[in-house]
Coordinates of C-alpha atoms and ligand atoms in Angstrom, one line a residue:
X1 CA 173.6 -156.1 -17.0
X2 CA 177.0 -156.3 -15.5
X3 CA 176.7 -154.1 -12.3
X4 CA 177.9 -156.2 -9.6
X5 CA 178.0 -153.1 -6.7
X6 CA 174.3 -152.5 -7.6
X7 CA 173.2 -155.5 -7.2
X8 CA 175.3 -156.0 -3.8
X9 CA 173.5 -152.8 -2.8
X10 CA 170.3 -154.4 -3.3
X11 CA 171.3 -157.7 -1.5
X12 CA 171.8 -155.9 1.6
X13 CA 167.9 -155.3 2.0
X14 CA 166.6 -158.0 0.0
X15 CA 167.6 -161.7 0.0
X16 CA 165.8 -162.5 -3.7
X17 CA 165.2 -159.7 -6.1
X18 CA 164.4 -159.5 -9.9
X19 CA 166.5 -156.2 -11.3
X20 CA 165.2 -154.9 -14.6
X21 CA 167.1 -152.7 -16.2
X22 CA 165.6 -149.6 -18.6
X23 CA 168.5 -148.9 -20.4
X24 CA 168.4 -152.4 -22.2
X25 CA 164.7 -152.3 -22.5
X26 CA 164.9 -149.0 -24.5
X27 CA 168.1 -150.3 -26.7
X28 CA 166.2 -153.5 -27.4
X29 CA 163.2 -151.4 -28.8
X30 CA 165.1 -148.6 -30.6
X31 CA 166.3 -151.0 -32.5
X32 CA 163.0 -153.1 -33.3
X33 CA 162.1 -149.3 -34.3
X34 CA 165.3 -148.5 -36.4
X35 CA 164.8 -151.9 -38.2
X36 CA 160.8 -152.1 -39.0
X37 CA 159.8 -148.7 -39.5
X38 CA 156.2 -149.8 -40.9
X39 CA 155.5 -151.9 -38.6
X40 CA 153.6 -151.2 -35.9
X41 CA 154.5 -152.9 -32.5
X42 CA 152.6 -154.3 -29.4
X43 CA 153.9 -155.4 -26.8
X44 CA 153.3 -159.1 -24.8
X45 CA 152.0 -158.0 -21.4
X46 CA 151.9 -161.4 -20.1
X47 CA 156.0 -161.6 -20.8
X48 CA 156.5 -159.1 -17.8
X49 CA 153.1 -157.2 -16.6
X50 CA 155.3 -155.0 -14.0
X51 CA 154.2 -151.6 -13.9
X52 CA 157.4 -149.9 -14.5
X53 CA 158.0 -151.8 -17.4
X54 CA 154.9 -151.4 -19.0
X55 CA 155.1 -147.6 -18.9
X56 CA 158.5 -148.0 -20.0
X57 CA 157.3 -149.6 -23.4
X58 CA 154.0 -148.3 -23.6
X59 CA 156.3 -144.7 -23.7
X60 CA 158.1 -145.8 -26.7
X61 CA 155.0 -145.8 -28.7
X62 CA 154.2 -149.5 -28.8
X63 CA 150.9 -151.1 -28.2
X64 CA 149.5 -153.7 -26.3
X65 CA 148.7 -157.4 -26.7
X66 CA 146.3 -158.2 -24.0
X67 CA 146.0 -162.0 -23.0
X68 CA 143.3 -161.1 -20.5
X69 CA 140.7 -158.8 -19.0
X70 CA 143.3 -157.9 -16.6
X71 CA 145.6 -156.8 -18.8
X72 CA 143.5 -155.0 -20.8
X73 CA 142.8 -152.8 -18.0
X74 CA 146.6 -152.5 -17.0
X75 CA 147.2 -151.4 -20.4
X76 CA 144.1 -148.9 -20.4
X77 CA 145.3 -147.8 -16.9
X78 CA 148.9 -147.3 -18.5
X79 CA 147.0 -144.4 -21.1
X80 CA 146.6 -146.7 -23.9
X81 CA 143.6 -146.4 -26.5
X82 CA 140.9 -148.9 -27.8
X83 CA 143.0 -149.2 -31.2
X84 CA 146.5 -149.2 -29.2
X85 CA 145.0 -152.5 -27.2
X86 CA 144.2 -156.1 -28.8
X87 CA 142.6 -158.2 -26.6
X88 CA 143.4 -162.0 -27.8
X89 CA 142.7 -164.9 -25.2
X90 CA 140.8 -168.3 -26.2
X91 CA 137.5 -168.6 -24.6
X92 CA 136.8 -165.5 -23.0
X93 CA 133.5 -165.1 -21.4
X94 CA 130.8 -162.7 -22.3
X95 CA 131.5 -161.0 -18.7
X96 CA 135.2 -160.2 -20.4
X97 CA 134.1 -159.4 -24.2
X98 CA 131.5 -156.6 -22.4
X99 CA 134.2 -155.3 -20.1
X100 CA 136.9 -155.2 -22.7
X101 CA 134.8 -153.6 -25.6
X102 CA 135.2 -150.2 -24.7
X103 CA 138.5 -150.3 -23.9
X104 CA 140.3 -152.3 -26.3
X105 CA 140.1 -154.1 -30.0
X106 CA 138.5 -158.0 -29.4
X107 CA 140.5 -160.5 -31.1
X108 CA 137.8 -163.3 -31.4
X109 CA 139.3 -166.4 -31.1
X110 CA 136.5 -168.6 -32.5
X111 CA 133.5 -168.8 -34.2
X112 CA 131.2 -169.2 -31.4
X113 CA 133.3 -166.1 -30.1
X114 CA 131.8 -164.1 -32.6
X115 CA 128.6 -165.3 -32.2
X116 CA 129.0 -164.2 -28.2
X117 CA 130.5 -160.8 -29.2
X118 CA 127.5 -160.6 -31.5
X119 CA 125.6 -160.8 -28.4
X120 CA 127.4 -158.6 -26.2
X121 CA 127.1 -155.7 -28.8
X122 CA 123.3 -156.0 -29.7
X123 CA 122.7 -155.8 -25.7
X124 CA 124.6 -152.8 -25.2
X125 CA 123.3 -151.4 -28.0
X126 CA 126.6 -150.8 -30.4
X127 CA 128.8 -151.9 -33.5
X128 CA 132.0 -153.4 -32.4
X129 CA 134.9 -153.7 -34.7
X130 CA 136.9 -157.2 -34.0
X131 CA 139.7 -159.2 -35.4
X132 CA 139.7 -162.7 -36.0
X133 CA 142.8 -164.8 -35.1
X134 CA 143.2 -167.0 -37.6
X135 CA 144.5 -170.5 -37.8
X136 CA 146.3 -170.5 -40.9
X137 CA 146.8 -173.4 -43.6
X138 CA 149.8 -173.3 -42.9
X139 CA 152.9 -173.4 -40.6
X140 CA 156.5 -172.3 -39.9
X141 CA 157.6 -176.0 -41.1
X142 CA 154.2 -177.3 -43.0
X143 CA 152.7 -176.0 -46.2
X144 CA 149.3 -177.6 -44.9
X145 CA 147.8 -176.2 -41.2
X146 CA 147.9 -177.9 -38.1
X147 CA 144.8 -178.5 -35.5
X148 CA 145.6 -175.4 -32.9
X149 CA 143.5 -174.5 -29.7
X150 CA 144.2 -170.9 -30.7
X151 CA 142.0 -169.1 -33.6
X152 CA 139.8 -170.4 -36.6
X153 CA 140.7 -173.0 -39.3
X154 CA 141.3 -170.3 -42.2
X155 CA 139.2 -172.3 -44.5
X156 CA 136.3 -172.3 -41.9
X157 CA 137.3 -168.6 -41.4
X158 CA 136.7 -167.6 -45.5
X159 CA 133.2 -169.7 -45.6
X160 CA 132.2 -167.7 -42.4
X161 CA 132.9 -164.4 -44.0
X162 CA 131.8 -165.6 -47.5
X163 CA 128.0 -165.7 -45.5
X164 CA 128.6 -162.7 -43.0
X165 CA 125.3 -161.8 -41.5
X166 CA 126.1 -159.5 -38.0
X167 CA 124.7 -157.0 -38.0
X168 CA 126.3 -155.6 -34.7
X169 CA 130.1 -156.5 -35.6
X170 CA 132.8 -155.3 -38.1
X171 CA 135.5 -157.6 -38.6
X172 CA 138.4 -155.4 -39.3
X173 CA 141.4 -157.4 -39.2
X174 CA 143.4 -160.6 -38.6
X175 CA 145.8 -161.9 -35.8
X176 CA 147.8 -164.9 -36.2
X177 CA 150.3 -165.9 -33.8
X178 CA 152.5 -169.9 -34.6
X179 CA 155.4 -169.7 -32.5
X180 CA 157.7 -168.0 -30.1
X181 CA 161.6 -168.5 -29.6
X182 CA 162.3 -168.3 -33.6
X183 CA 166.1 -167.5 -34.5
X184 CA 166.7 -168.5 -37.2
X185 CA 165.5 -165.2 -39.4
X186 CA 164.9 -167.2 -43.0
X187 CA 161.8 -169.2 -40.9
X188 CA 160.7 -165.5 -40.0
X189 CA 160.8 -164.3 -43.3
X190 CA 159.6 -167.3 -45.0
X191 CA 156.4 -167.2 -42.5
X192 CA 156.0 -163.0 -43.1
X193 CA 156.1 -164.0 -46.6
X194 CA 153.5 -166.2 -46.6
X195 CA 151.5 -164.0 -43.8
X196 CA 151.4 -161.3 -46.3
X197 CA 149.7 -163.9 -48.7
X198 CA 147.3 -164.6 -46.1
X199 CA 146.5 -160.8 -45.6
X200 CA 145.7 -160.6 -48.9
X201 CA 143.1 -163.0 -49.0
X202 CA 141.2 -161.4 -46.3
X203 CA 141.8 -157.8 -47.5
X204 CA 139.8 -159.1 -50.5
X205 CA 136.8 -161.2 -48.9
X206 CA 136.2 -158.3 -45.9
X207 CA 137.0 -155.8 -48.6
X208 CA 139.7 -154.0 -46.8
X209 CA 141.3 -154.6 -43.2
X210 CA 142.4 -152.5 -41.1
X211 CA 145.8 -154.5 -39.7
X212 CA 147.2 -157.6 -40.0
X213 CA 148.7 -158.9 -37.0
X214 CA 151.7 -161.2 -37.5
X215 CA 152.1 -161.8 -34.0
X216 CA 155.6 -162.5 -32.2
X217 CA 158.6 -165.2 -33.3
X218 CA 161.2 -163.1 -32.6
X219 CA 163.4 -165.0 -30.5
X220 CA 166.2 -164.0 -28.2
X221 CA 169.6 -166.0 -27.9
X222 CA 169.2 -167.9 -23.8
X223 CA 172.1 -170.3 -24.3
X224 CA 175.3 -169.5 -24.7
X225 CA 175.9 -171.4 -28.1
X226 CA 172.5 -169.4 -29.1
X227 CA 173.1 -167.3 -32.4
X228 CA 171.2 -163.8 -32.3
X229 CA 168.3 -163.3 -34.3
X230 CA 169.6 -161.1 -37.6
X231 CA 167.2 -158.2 -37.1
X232 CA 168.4 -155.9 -39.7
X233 CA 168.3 -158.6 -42.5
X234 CA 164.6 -159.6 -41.0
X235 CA 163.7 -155.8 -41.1
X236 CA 164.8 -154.6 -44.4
X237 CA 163.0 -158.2 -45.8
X238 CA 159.9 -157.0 -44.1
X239 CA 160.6 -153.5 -45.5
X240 CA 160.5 -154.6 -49.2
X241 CA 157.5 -156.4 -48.8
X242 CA 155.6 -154.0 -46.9
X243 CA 156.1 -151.8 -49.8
X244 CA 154.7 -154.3 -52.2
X245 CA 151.8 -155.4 -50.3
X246 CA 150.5 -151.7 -50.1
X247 CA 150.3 -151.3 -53.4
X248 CA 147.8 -153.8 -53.0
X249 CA 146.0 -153.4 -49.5
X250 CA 147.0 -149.8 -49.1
X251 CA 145.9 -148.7 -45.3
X252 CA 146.8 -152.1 -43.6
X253 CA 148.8 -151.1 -40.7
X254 CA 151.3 -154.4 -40.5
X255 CA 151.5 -155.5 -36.4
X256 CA 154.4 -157.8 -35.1
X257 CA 153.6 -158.2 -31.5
X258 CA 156.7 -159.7 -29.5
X259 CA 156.9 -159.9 -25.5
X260 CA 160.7 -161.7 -24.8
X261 CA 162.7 -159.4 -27.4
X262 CA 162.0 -156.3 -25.1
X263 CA 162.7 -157.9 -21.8
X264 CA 164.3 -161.1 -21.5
X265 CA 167.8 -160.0 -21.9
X266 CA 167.5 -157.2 -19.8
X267 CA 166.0 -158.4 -16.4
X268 CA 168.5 -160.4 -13.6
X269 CA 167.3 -163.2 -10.6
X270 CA 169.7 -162.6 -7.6
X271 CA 169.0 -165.4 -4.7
X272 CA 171.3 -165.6 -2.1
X273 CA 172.9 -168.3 -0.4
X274 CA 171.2 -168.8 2.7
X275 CA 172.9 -172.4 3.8
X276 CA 175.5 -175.0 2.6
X277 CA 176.2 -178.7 3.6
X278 CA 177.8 -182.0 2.9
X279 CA 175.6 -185.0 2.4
X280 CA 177.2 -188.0 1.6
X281 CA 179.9 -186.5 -0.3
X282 CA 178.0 -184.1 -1.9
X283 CA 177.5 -180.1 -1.2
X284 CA 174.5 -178.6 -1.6
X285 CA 173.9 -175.1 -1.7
X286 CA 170.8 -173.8 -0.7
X287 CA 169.6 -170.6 -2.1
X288 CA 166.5 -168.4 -1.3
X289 CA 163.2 -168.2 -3.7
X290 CA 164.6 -170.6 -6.7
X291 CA 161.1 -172.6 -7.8
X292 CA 159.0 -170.6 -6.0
X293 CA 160.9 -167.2 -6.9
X294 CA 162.2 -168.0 -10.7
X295 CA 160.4 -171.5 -11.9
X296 CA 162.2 -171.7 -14.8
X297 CA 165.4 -172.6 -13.9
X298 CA 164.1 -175.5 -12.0
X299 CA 161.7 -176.8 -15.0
X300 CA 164.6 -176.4 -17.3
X301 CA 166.4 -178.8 -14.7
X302 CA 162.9 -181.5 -14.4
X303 CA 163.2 -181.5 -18.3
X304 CA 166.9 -182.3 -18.2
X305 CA 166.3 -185.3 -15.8
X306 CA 163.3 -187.3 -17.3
X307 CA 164.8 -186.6 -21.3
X308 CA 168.5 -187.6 -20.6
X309 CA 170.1 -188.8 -23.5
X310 CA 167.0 -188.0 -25.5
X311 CA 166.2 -184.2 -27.9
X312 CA 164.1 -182.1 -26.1
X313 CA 161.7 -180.0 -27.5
X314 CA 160.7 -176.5 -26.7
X315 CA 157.6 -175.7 -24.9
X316 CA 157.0 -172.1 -24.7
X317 CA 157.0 -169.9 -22.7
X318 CA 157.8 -173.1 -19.8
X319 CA 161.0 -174.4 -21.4
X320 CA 163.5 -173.3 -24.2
X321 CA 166.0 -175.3 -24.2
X322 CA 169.0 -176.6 -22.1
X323 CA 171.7 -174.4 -20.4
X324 CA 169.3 -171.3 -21.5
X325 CA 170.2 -169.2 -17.9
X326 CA 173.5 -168.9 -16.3
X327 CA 174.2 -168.7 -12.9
X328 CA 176.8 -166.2 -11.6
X329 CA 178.1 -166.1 -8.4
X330 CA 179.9 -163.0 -6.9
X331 CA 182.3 -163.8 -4.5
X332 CA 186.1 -162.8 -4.2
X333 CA 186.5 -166.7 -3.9
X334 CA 188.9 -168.0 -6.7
X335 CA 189.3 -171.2 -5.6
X336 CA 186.4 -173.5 -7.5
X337 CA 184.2 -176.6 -5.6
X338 CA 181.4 -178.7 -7.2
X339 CA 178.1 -178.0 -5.7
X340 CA 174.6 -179.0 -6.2
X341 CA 172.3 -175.1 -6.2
X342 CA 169.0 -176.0 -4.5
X343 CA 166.4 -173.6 -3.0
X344 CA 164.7 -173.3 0.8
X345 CA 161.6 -175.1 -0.5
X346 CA 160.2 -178.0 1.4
X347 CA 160.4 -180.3 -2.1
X348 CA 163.6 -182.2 -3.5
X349 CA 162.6 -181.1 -6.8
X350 CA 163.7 -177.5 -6.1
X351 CA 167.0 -177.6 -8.1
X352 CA 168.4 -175.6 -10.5
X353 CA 171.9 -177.1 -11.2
X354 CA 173.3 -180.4 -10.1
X355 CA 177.2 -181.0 -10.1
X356 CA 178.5 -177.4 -11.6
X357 CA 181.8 -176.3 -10.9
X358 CA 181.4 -173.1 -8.9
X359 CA 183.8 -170.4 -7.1
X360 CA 182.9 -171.4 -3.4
X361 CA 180.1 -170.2 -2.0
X362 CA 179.2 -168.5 1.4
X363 CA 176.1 -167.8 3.1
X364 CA 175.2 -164.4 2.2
X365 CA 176.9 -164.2 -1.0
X366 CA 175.0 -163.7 -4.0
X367 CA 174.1 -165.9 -7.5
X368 CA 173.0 -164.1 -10.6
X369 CA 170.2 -166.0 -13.0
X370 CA 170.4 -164.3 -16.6
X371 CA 167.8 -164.1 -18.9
X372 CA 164.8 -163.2 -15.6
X373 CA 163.0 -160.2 -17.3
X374 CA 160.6 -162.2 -19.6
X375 CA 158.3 -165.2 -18.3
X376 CA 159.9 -164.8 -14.7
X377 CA 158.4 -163.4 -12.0
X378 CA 155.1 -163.7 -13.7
X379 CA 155.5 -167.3 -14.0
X380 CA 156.5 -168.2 -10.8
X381 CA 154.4 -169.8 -8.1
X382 CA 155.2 -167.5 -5.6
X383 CA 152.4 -168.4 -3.7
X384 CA 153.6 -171.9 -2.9
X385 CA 154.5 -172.3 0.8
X386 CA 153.8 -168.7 2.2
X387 CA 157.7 -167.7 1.4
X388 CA 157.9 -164.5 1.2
X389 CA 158.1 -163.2 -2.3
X390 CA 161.7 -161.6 -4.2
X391 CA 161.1 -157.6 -4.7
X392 CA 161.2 -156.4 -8.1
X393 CA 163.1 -153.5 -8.9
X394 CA 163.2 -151.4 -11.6
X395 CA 166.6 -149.8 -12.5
X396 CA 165.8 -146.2 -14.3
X397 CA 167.8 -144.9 -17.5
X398 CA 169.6 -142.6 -14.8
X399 CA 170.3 -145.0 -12.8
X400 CA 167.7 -144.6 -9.9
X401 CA 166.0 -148.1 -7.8
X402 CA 162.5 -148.3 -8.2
X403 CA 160.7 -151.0 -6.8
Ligands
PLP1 C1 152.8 -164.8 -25.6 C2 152.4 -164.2 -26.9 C3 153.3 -163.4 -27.7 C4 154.7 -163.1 -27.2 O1 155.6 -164.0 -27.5 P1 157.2 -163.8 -27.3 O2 157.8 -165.1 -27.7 O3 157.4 -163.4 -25.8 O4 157.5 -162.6 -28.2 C5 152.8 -162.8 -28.8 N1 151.6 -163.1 -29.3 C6 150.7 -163.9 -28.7 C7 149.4 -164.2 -29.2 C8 151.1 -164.5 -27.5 O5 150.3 -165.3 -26.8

């Protein structure tokens, strides 16, 4: 989003504001669309659970992955369906499994899980058709699985099914979900491949599923050096073998479920400068709502402290990797100054760049944070020290402020 009269529009009401933009949302999933046109999409609601963005996906036809009750009921709230909803949490209580049941598919994520929904369903007196996330024997980089808090061993999965005695649930299909932030597209393929192997398996011991749930890896370039993921080579891989896996399990709806791709890219953070000083031959800049209004920034700068010198590691959806957001000032200033960006928190470790060269900076100008429409404002402890909280706003196809 490059609209810098917008967002100075904006700034004159608001002194921190996410700005979301439809346009790119609706680009970004036309072309998931135009790409996969077998697969059947759902959409992360924990990436970005704002309400205008929800109905903006949910009216391009994609469903929802539901990481909670409460989502469940945002998507049912939104119009969606029972089959359009999968509800896929570790260790949801019997409260949840009853209040989800009639609104949305069950993902169990356990055996004991099953066991509950058993419960649940011979109570209330019905026949509940669930998924089982699955934790496969294998990885993206092992040929062998890993121990995972998230679904059941596969092997543990097959010897459950092998001696299936509920009488008051259906399983009907399998979720797996490995990893986010993927860009390289042969991992993606090389995982779909062996996913469609998987599905395979279980299409014969349940005799027939209704999906298979491939869950999300689709990454989006953050850095600057990041390469984009190379959709239409992923797609038209996907393509071929969704052909030949029909001929097999015809019926199996194929699900990729992705929250990032759709918003990431097309959401802003603009904070505005609220002070400045000299301290000791340094200048700090102090900006408004930075932790508390955007964490990631400031995580992404924690990281870069206690790993100096050493590789870091990626830990979803909390950090990706260094330099992944830039920050933009808008002034008319050309003339450049090093300055330290820190927010209005009471904590020293509210800091989201130390030492960058920077067009100078007044009080009231304005700093743009990229990449603030996925894992932003939801992840942010805006509670922390009774600040009060950045608006979102919602920027129509036409152009129109929502917030
Ligand atoms: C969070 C999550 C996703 C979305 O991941 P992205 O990297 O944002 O696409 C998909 N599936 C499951 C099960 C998740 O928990």
């Amino acid at each position: 989003m490059n609209n810098r009269t917008l967002i100075e529009k904006c700034a004159e009401r608001y002194d921190s504001f996410y700005l979301y933009d439809e346009k790119g949302i609706l680009e970004a999933l036309s072309k998931l669309k135009r790409c996969f046109p077998d697969v059947s999409f759902l959409y992360s609601i924990k990436c970005n659970s704002n309400p205008h963005v929800l109905n903006c996906i949910f009216g391009q036809g994609l469903g929802a992955d539901a990481a909670s009750l409460g989502e469940v009921l945002l998507a049912s709230e939104a119009g969606l369906t029972r089959n359009q909803i999968y509800y896929s949490a570790p260790g949801k209580t019997a409260k949840e499994i009853e209040g989800a049941s009639t609104k949305a598919t069950l993902i169990a994520d356990s055996l004991d899980e099953v066991a509950r929904i058993q419960q649940v369903a011979a109570r209330t007196g019905g026949v509940f058709r669930v998924g089982l996330r699955i934790n496969p024997d294998f990885t993206f980089d092992n040929s062998h699985g890993l121990p995972s808090k998230f679904g059941i061993d596969e092997e543990q999965a097959v010897r459950f099914l092998q001696k299936y005695n509920y009488e008051n649930v259906e399983i009907n299909g399998i979720h797996v979900h490995l990893k986010s932030q993927e860009l390289n597209p042969d991992n993606l393929a090389a995982y779909y491949d062996k996913m469609f192997g998987l599905a395979k398996r279980f299409y014969d011991i349940c005799g027939g599923l209704e999906y298979v749930n491939m869950g999300s890896g689709i990454g989006v370039p953050y850095a600057e050096s990041d390469t984009p993921l190379d959709l239409p080579y992923l797609g038209k891989f996907v393509q071929e073998h969704i052909r030949k896996f029909r001929e097999i399990c015809p019926g199996t709806r194929v699900i990729i479920e992705l929250g990032r791709f759709a918003v990431c890219k097309h959401g802003v953070y603009v904070t505005k400068v609220l002070d400045r000083k000299e301290s000791y031959g340094k200048t700090f800049v102090i900006l408004k709502n930075t932790m508390n209004g955007f964490l990631r920034p400031s995580l992404a700068k924690l990281v870069e402290r206690y790993t100096l010198g050493l590789s870091q590691t990626s830990v979803e959806p909390l950090f990706t990797c260094a330099n992944a957001f830039q920050f933009l000032p808008l002034t008319e200033h050309k003339e450049v100054e090093t300055v330290t960006l820190v927010g209005n928190l009471c904590t020293a470790a509210d800091v989201i760049a130390e030492n960058v060269v920077l067009p100078h900076l007044e009080c009231g100008d304005c700093v743009v944070i990229t990449n603030a429409g996925g894992y932003a404002a939801v992840l942010s402890p805006m509670q922390f020290s009774s600040q009060d909280r950045p608006v979102e706003i919602f920027m129509t196809q036409d152009g129109e402020l929502i917030t």
